[in-house]
PDB file of C-alpha atoms in Angstrom:
ATOM      1  CA  LYS A   1    -176.024-104.180 110.120  1.00  0.00           C
ATOM      2  CA  ALA A   2    -175.348-100.905 111.760  1.00  0.00           C
ATOM      3  CA  GLY A   3    -172.578-101.864 114.638  1.00  0.00           C
ATOM      4  CA  VAL A   4    -173.424 -99.971 118.212  1.00  0.00           C
ATOM      5  CA  THR A   5    -174.022 -96.608 118.467  1.00  0.00           C
ATOM      6  CA  GLN A   6    -173.309 -94.328 120.875  1.00  0.00           C
ATOM      7  CA  THR A   7    -173.524 -90.157 121.251  1.00  0.00           C
ATOM      8  CA  PRO A   8    -171.492 -88.342 122.094  1.00  0.00           C
ATOM      9  CA  ARG A   9    -168.638 -89.132 121.622  1.00  0.00           C
ATOM     10  CA  TYR A  10    -166.706 -86.412 123.246  1.00  0.00           C
ATOM     11  CA  LEU A  11    -167.925 -84.678 126.991  1.00  0.00           C
ATOM     12  CA  ILE A  12    -165.936 -82.304 129.041  1.00  0.00           C
ATOM     13  CA  LYS A  13    -168.426 -81.168 132.395  1.00  0.00           C
ATOM     14  CA  THR A  14    -167.206 -79.999 135.895  1.00  0.00           C
ATOM     15  CA  ARG A  15    -167.082 -81.091 139.088  1.00  0.00           C
ATOM     16  CA  GLY A  16    -171.717 -81.209 140.367  1.00  0.00           C
ATOM     17  CA  GLN A  17    -173.194 -80.898 137.198  1.00  0.00           C
ATOM     18  CA  GLN A  18    -174.399 -84.182 135.436  1.00  0.00           C
ATOM     19  CA  VAL A  19    -174.397 -85.573 132.326  1.00  0.00           C
ATOM     20  CA  THR A  20    -176.119 -88.010 130.122  1.00  0.00           C
ATOM     21  CA  LEU A  21    -174.655 -90.577 127.639  1.00  0.00           C
ATOM     22  CA  SER A  22    -176.488 -92.829 124.831  1.00  0.00           C
ATOM     23  CA  CYS A  23    -176.363 -95.842 123.387  1.00  0.00           C
ATOM     24  CA  SER A  24    -178.057 -97.241 119.997  1.00  0.00           C
ATOM     25  CA  PRO A  25    -177.335-101.143 120.117  1.00  0.00           C
ATOM     26  CA  ILE A  26    -177.310-102.807 116.576  1.00  0.00           C
ATOM     27  CA  SER A  27    -180.257-103.831 115.709  1.00  0.00           C
ATOM     28  CA  GLY A  28    -182.215-106.491 117.332  1.00  0.00           C
ATOM     29  CA  HIS A  29    -180.339-106.684 120.337  1.00  0.00           C
ATOM     30  CA  ARG A  30    -182.436-106.501 123.545  1.00  0.00           C
ATOM     31  CA  SER A  31    -179.421-106.699 126.140  1.00  0.00           C
ATOM     32  CA  VAL A  32    -177.779-103.012 126.313  1.00  0.00           C
ATOM     33  CA  SER A  33    -174.446-103.405 128.943  1.00  0.00           C
ATOM     34  CA  TRP A  34    -172.595 -99.787 130.160  1.00  0.00           C
ATOM     35  CA  TYR A  35    -168.983-100.683 131.223  1.00  0.00           C
ATOM     36  CA  GLN A  36    -166.527 -97.747 132.441  1.00  0.00           C
ATOM     37  CA  GLN A  37    -162.285 -97.941 131.451  1.00  0.00           C
ATOM     38  CA  THR A  38    -159.964 -96.017 133.525  1.00  0.00           C
ATOM     39  CA  PRO A  39    -156.508 -97.000 133.323  1.00  0.00           C
ATOM     40  CA  GLY A  40    -156.114 -98.403 136.809  1.00  0.00           C
ATOM     41  CA  GLN A  41    -159.208 -99.918 137.381  1.00  0.00           C
ATOM     42  CA  GLY A  42    -159.046-101.520 133.356  1.00  0.00           C
ATOM     43  CA  LEU A  43    -162.891-101.833 132.401  1.00  0.00           C
ATOM     44  CA  GLN A  44    -165.741-102.690 135.159  1.00  0.00           C
ATOM     45  CA  PHE A  45    -168.788-103.067 134.630  1.00  0.00           C
ATOM     46  CA  LEU A  46    -171.697-100.117 135.759  1.00  0.00           C
ATOM     47  CA  PHE A  47    -175.101-102.205 134.539  1.00  0.00           C
ATOM     48  CA  GLU A  48    -176.828-104.129 131.564  1.00  0.00           C
ATOM     49  CA  TYR A  49    -180.881-104.328 130.528  1.00  0.00           C
ATOM     50  CA  PHE A  50    -183.011-105.736 129.312  1.00  0.00           C
ATOM     51  CA  SER A  51    -185.902-105.649 128.343  1.00  0.00           C
ATOM     52  CA  GLU A  52    -186.244-101.557 129.761  1.00  0.00           C
ATOM     53  CA  THR A  53    -185.622-103.824 133.100  1.00  0.00           C
ATOM     54  CA  GLN A  54    -181.997-103.662 134.648  1.00  0.00           C
ATOM     55  CA  ARG A  55    -181.065-106.855 135.181  1.00  0.00           C
ATOM     56  CA  ASN A  56    -177.334-106.896 136.496  1.00  0.00           C
ATOM     57  CA  LYS A  57    -175.051-104.537 138.816  1.00  0.00           C
ATOM     58  CA  GLY A  58    -172.353-103.536 139.216  1.00  0.00           C
ATOM     59  CA  ASN A  59    -170.312-102.178 141.810  1.00  0.00           C
ATOM     60  CA  PHE A  60    -170.817 -98.705 141.464  1.00  0.00           C
ATOM     61  CA  PRO A  61    -172.760 -95.450 143.419  1.00  0.00           C
ATOM     62  CA  GLY A  62    -175.552 -94.937 142.957  1.00  0.00           C
ATOM     63  CA  ARG A  63    -174.952 -91.166 141.267  1.00  0.00           C
ATOM     64  CA  PHE A  64    -174.894 -93.784 138.024  1.00  0.00           C
ATOM     65  CA  SER A  65    -177.935 -93.964 136.689  1.00  0.00           C
ATOM     66  CA  GLY A  66    -179.712 -95.783 133.320  1.00  0.00           C
ATOM     67  CA  ARG A  67    -182.166 -97.098 131.608  1.00  0.00           C
ATOM     68  CA  GLN A  68    -183.309 -98.307 128.168  1.00  0.00           C
ATOM     69  CA  PHE A  69    -186.123 -97.743 126.145  1.00  0.00           C
ATOM     70  CA  SER A  70    -188.611 -99.881 124.739  1.00  0.00           C
ATOM     71  CA  ASN A  71    -186.873 -99.488 121.770  1.00  0.00           C
ATOM     72  CA  SER A  72    -183.777-100.786 122.797  1.00  0.00           C
ATOM     73  CA  ARG A  73    -181.517 -97.652 122.838  1.00  0.00           C
ATOM     74  CA  SER A  74    -180.177 -96.941 126.813  1.00  0.00           C
ATOM     75  CA  GLU A  75    -178.570 -94.245 128.455  1.00  0.00           C
ATOM     76  CA  MET A  76    -177.014 -93.872 131.392  1.00  0.00           C
ATOM     77  CA  ASN A  77    -176.391 -90.566 133.447  1.00  0.00           C
ATOM     78  CA  VAL A  78    -173.584 -89.065 135.702  1.00  0.00           C
ATOM     79  CA  SER A  79    -175.208 -87.314 138.415  1.00  0.00           C
ATOM     80  CA  THR A  80    -172.705 -84.157 140.297  1.00  0.00           C
ATOM     81  CA  LEU A  81    -169.566 -85.585 138.569  1.00  0.00           C
ATOM     82  CA  GLU A  82    -166.495 -86.021 139.966  1.00  0.00           C
ATOM     83  CA  LEU A  83    -162.635 -86.150 139.404  1.00  0.00           C
ATOM     84  CA  GLY A  84    -162.266 -89.211 139.267  1.00  0.00           C
ATOM     85  CA  ASP A  85    -165.257 -90.246 136.581  1.00  0.00           C
ATOM     86  CA  SER A  86    -163.086 -89.214 134.148  1.00  0.00           C
ATOM     87  CA  ALA A  87    -163.393 -92.192 132.187  1.00  0.00           C
ATOM     88  CA  LEU A  88    -164.374 -94.118 128.692  1.00  0.00           C
ATOM     89  CA  TYR A  89    -167.367 -94.788 129.282  1.00  0.00           C
ATOM     90  CA  LEU A  90    -168.252 -97.567 126.661  1.00  0.00           C
ATOM     91  CA  CYS A  91    -171.239 -99.300 125.473  1.00  0.00           C
ATOM     92  CA  ALA A  92    -171.722-103.191 124.490  1.00  0.00           C
ATOM     93  CA  SER A  93    -175.052-104.280 122.892  1.00  0.00           C
ATOM     94  CA  SER A  94    -176.186-108.408 122.827  1.00  0.00           C
ATOM     95  CA  PRO A  95    -178.682-110.796 121.481  1.00  0.00           C
ATOM     96  CA  GLN A  96    -180.762-112.729 124.164  1.00  0.00           C
ATOM     97  CA  GLN A  97    -178.428-115.229 123.912  1.00  0.00           C
ATOM     98  CA  PRO A  98    -176.120-115.746 125.590  1.00  0.00           C
ATOM     99  CA  GLY A  99    -172.896-114.897 124.059  1.00  0.00           C
ATOM    100  CA  GLU A 100    -170.160-112.094 122.989  1.00  0.00           C
ATOM    101  CA  GLN A 101    -170.355-108.278 123.232  1.00  0.00           C
ATOM    102  CA  PHE A 102    -170.536-106.257 121.114  1.00  0.00           C
ATOM    103  CA  PHE A 103    -168.491-103.163 122.131  1.00  0.00           C
ATOM    104  CA  GLY A 104    -169.313 -99.654 120.703  1.00  0.00           C
ATOM    105  CA  PRO A 105    -166.180 -96.934 120.659  1.00  0.00           C
ATOM    106  CA  GLY A 106    -167.412 -95.479 123.505  1.00  0.00           C
ATOM    107  CA  THR A 107    -168.180 -91.755 125.181  1.00  0.00           C
ATOM    108  CA  ARG A 108    -165.112 -90.310 126.528  1.00  0.00           C
ATOM    109  CA  LEU A 109    -165.822 -88.260 129.712  1.00  0.00           C
ATOM    110  CA  THR A 110    -163.608 -85.437 131.467  1.00  0.00           C
ATOM    111  CA  VAL A 111    -164.208 -83.980 134.725  1.00  0.00           C
ATOM    112  CA  LEU A 112    -163.042 -80.837 135.073  1.00  0.00           C
TER     113      LEU A 112
ATOM    114  CA  ASP B   1    -160.084-108.679 143.720  1.00  0.00           C
ATOM    115  CA  GLN B   2    -159.781-109.319 140.967  1.00  0.00           C
ATOM    116  CA  GLN B   3    -161.769-112.380 139.575  1.00  0.00           C
ATOM    117  CA  VAL B   4    -159.846-112.280 136.425  1.00  0.00           C
ATOM    118  CA  LYS B   5    -156.138-111.560 135.835  1.00  0.00           C
ATOM    119  CA  GLN B   6    -154.092-111.106 133.007  1.00  0.00           C
ATOM    120  CA  ASN B   7    -149.837-110.519 134.645  1.00  0.00           C
ATOM    121  CA  SER B   8    -148.251-109.295 132.082  1.00  0.00           C
ATOM    122  CA  PRO B   9    -148.779-105.906 131.463  1.00  0.00           C
ATOM    123  CA  SER B  10    -147.670-106.067 127.940  1.00  0.00           C
ATOM    124  CA  LEU B  11    -146.121-108.692 125.437  1.00  0.00           C
ATOM    125  CA  SER B  12    -143.400-107.817 122.569  1.00  0.00           C
ATOM    126  CA  VAL B  13    -142.713-110.432 119.797  1.00  0.00           C
ATOM    127  CA  GLN B  14    -141.971-110.519 115.948  1.00  0.00           C
ATOM    128  CA  GLU B  15    -143.281-110.563 113.163  1.00  0.00           C
ATOM    129  CA  GLY B  16    -144.006-113.670 112.325  1.00  0.00           C
ATOM    130  CA  ARG B  17    -144.184-115.328 115.643  1.00  0.00           C
ATOM    131  CA  ILE B  18    -146.536-116.576 117.703  1.00  0.00           C
ATOM    132  CA  SER B  19    -147.801-114.494 120.403  1.00  0.00           C
ATOM    133  CA  ILE B  20    -148.887-115.931 123.883  1.00  0.00           C
ATOM    134  CA  LEU B  21    -151.641-113.977 125.602  1.00  0.00           C
ATOM    135  CA  ASN B  22    -151.991-115.229 129.002  1.00  0.00           C
ATOM    136  CA  CYS B  23    -154.968-114.997 131.737  1.00  0.00           C
ATOM    137  CA  ASP B  24    -156.096-116.144 135.140  1.00  0.00           C
ATOM    138  CA  TYR B  25    -159.796-116.802 136.748  1.00  0.00           C
ATOM    139  CA  THR B  26    -160.573-117.248 140.299  1.00  0.00           C
ATOM    140  CA  ASN B  27    -163.929-117.918 139.323  1.00  0.00           C
ATOM    141  CA  SER B  28    -164.755-120.962 138.823  1.00  0.00           C
ATOM    142  CA  MET B  29    -168.785-120.384 138.202  1.00  0.00           C
ATOM    143  CA  PHE B  30    -167.229-118.788 135.192  1.00  0.00           C
ATOM    144  CA  ASP B  31    -168.379-121.094 132.303  1.00  0.00           C
ATOM    145  CA  TYR B  32    -168.083-119.196 128.542  1.00  0.00           C
ATOM    146  CA  PHE B  33    -164.306-116.804 127.707  1.00  0.00           C
ATOM    147  CA  LEU B  34    -163.776-114.147 125.804  1.00  0.00           C
ATOM    148  CA  TRP B  35    -160.551-112.348 124.036  1.00  0.00           C
ATOM    149  CA  TYR B  36    -161.349-108.841 123.150  1.00  0.00           C
ATOM    150  CA  LYS B  37    -158.658-106.646 121.274  1.00  0.00           C
ATOM    151  CA  LYS B  38    -158.548-102.338 121.830  1.00  0.00           C
ATOM    152  CA  TYR B  39    -157.459 -99.930 119.219  1.00  0.00           C
ATOM    153  CA  PRO B  40    -156.339 -96.616 121.017  1.00  0.00           C
ATOM    154  CA  ALA B  41    -159.693 -93.913 120.545  1.00  0.00           C
ATOM    155  CA  GLU B  42    -162.626 -97.636 119.937  1.00  0.00           C
ATOM    156  CA  GLY B  43    -164.687 -99.739 121.421  1.00  0.00           C
ATOM    157  CA  PRO B  44    -162.939-103.386 121.858  1.00  0.00           C
ATOM    158  CA  THR B  45    -163.549-105.837 119.510  1.00  0.00           C
ATOM    159  CA  PHE B  46    -164.435-109.358 119.767  1.00  0.00           C
ATOM    160  CA  LEU B  47    -162.288-111.512 118.787  1.00  0.00           C
ATOM    161  CA  ILE B  48    -163.191-114.841 120.241  1.00  0.00           C
ATOM    162  CA  SER B  49    -164.628-117.281 122.430  1.00  0.00           C
ATOM    163  CA  ILE B  50    -164.795-120.455 124.629  1.00  0.00           C
ATOM    164  CA  SER B  51    -167.540-122.040 126.621  1.00  0.00           C
ATOM    165  CA  SER B  52    -166.647-124.331 129.594  1.00  0.00           C
ATOM    166  CA  ILE B  53    -166.977-127.479 128.424  1.00  0.00           C
ATOM    167  CA  LYS B  54    -164.746-127.358 125.926  1.00  0.00           C
ATOM    168  CA  ASP B  55    -160.820-127.130 126.012  1.00  0.00           C
ATOM    169  CA  LYS B  56    -159.741-125.187 122.994  1.00  0.00           C
ATOM    170  CA  ASN B  57    -161.508-123.610 119.762  1.00  0.00           C
ATOM    171  CA  GLU B  58    -159.466-122.548 116.811  1.00  0.00           C
ATOM    172  CA  ASP B  59    -160.337-119.672 114.472  1.00  0.00           C
ATOM    173  CA  GLY B  60    -157.301-119.040 111.451  1.00  0.00           C
ATOM    174  CA  ARG B  61    -153.936-116.774 113.128  1.00  0.00           C
ATOM    175  CA  PHE B  62    -156.854-116.870 116.738  1.00  0.00           C
ATOM    176  CA  THR B  63    -156.448-120.169 118.935  1.00  0.00           C
ATOM    177  CA  VAL B  64    -157.770-120.408 122.436  1.00  0.00           C
ATOM    178  CA  PHE B  65    -157.002-122.737 125.487  1.00  0.00           C
ATOM    179  CA  LEU B  66    -159.234-123.580 128.491  1.00  0.00           C
ATOM    180  CA  ASN B  67    -157.811-125.448 131.565  1.00  0.00           C
ATOM    181  CA  LYS B  68    -160.153-125.645 134.434  1.00  0.00           C
ATOM    182  CA  SER B  69    -158.526-127.189 136.493  1.00  0.00           C
ATOM    183  CA  ALA B  70    -155.726-124.821 136.609  1.00  0.00           C
ATOM    184  CA  LYS B  71    -158.794-122.044 135.613  1.00  0.00           C
ATOM    185  CA  HIS B  72    -155.918-120.276 133.098  1.00  0.00           C
ATOM    186  CA  LEU B  73    -156.747-119.643 129.396  1.00  0.00           C
ATOM    187  CA  SER B  74    -154.129-118.516 126.373  1.00  0.00           C
ATOM    188  CA  LEU B  75    -154.815-116.647 123.573  1.00  0.00           C
ATOM    189  CA  HIS B  76    -152.375-117.653 121.205  1.00  0.00           C
ATOM    190  CA  ILE B  77    -151.677-115.901 117.369  1.00  0.00           C
ATOM    191  CA  VAL B  78    -149.682-117.949 114.708  1.00  0.00           C
ATOM    192  CA  PRO B  79    -147.847-116.177 112.813  1.00  0.00           C
ATOM    193  CA  SER B  80    -148.089-112.701 114.333  1.00  0.00           C
ATOM    194  CA  GLN B  81    -148.772-109.301 112.010  1.00  0.00           C
ATOM    195  CA  PRO B  82    -148.379-105.857 113.017  1.00  0.00           C
ATOM    196  CA  GLY B  83    -151.624-105.179 112.643  1.00  0.00           C
ATOM    197  CA  ASP B  84    -151.691-107.472 115.460  1.00  0.00           C
ATOM    198  CA  SER B  85    -150.369-104.190 118.115  1.00  0.00           C
ATOM    199  CA  ALA B  86    -153.102-103.477 120.618  1.00  0.00           C
ATOM    200  CA  VAL B  87    -154.395-104.053 124.364  1.00  0.00           C
ATOM    201  CA  TYR B  88    -155.911-107.495 124.311  1.00  0.00           C
ATOM    202  CA  PHE B  89    -158.742-108.068 127.047  1.00  0.00           C
ATOM    203  CA  CYS B  90    -160.147-111.487 128.531  1.00  0.00           C
ATOM    204  CA  ALA B  91    -162.976-111.761 130.066  1.00  0.00           C
ATOM    205  CA  ALA B  92    -165.255-114.001 131.300  1.00  0.00           C
ATOM    206  CA  SER B  93    -169.029-114.102 132.296  1.00  0.00           C
ATOM    207  CA  GLY B  94    -171.215-116.734 134.763  1.00  0.00           C
ATOM    208  CA  ARG B  95    -173.612-118.832 134.903  1.00  0.00           C
ATOM    209  CA  GLY B  96    -177.083-118.748 136.672  1.00  0.00           C
ATOM    210  CA  GLY B  97    -179.150-116.276 135.023  1.00  0.00           C
ATOM    211  CA  SER B  98    -177.390-112.862 133.443  1.00  0.00           C
ATOM    212  CA  GLN B  99    -174.252-112.890 131.050  1.00  0.00           C
ATOM    213  CA  GLY B 100    -174.924-109.137 130.330  1.00  0.00           C
ATOM    214  CA  ASN B 101    -171.776-108.352 133.198  1.00  0.00           C
ATOM    215  CA  LEU B 102    -168.533-109.273 131.699  1.00  0.00           C
ATOM    216  CA  ILE B 103    -165.101-109.432 133.826  1.00  0.00           C
ATOM    217  CA  PHE B 104    -162.369-108.293 132.586  1.00  0.00           C
ATOM    218  CA  GLY B 105    -158.883-109.005 133.094  1.00  0.00           C
ATOM    219  CA  LYS B 106    -156.249-105.303 132.723  1.00  0.00           C
ATOM    220  CA  GLY B 107    -155.371-106.572 129.888  1.00  0.00           C
ATOM    221  CA  THR B 108    -152.080-107.248 127.636  1.00  0.00           C
ATOM    222  CA  LYS B 109    -150.663-104.771 125.558  1.00  0.00           C
ATOM    223  CA  LEU B 110    -149.493-106.538 122.720  1.00  0.00           C
ATOM    224  CA  SER B 111    -146.272-104.993 119.694  1.00  0.00           C
ATOM    225  CA  VAL B 112    -145.056-107.325 116.890  1.00  0.00           C
ATOM    226  CA  LYS B 113    -142.107-106.139 115.359  1.00  0.00           C
ATOM    227  CA  PRO B 114    -141.577-106.013 111.853  1.00  0.00           C
TER     228      PRO B 114
END
């Protein structure tokens, strides 16, 4: 089975712009979660989608949003980028039943 | 307020010896615990997990121990190999619905010296 894929792998944006990141889960996985990793805060949960519905949300401002499509692919969007949004954004998928999550390689976002 | 804590940011071990990575948690609602390994520029890779109904789970060189009364878990790697050098994250998830939300510790960087 192919793993979780994320595009793009690297992205450079300037303050005030918006960005959309994409994630394709492992085939058959219906849950997709997004995490932000920064050196100071570690891995922090952004949100989780299951069957096109946001099921859980972390403590991030409304500038961070996401969605899931009927084929389980997911996108996350960050509007009005700030310097502090520079981070590695990780997507993870899991089967319907609780268990381990499988992570993609991440998208490295740099905001200048 | 950190619900999952890895108090040692780094650990150095000689090849062939045991590596013990520790993790503490504060939320008694957590019922599933996982360890992930992460290399630079890659996503975390799942290593091993344990349910709160167990106190030990073993997979090859990796063993996870859970002490619910102390809210503490540990990952033992025996024998340690240079390829084990990476950052190890402890994670927890809670009961009551979605387990798509993992709470991570800040990681411990393990260096295994030949």
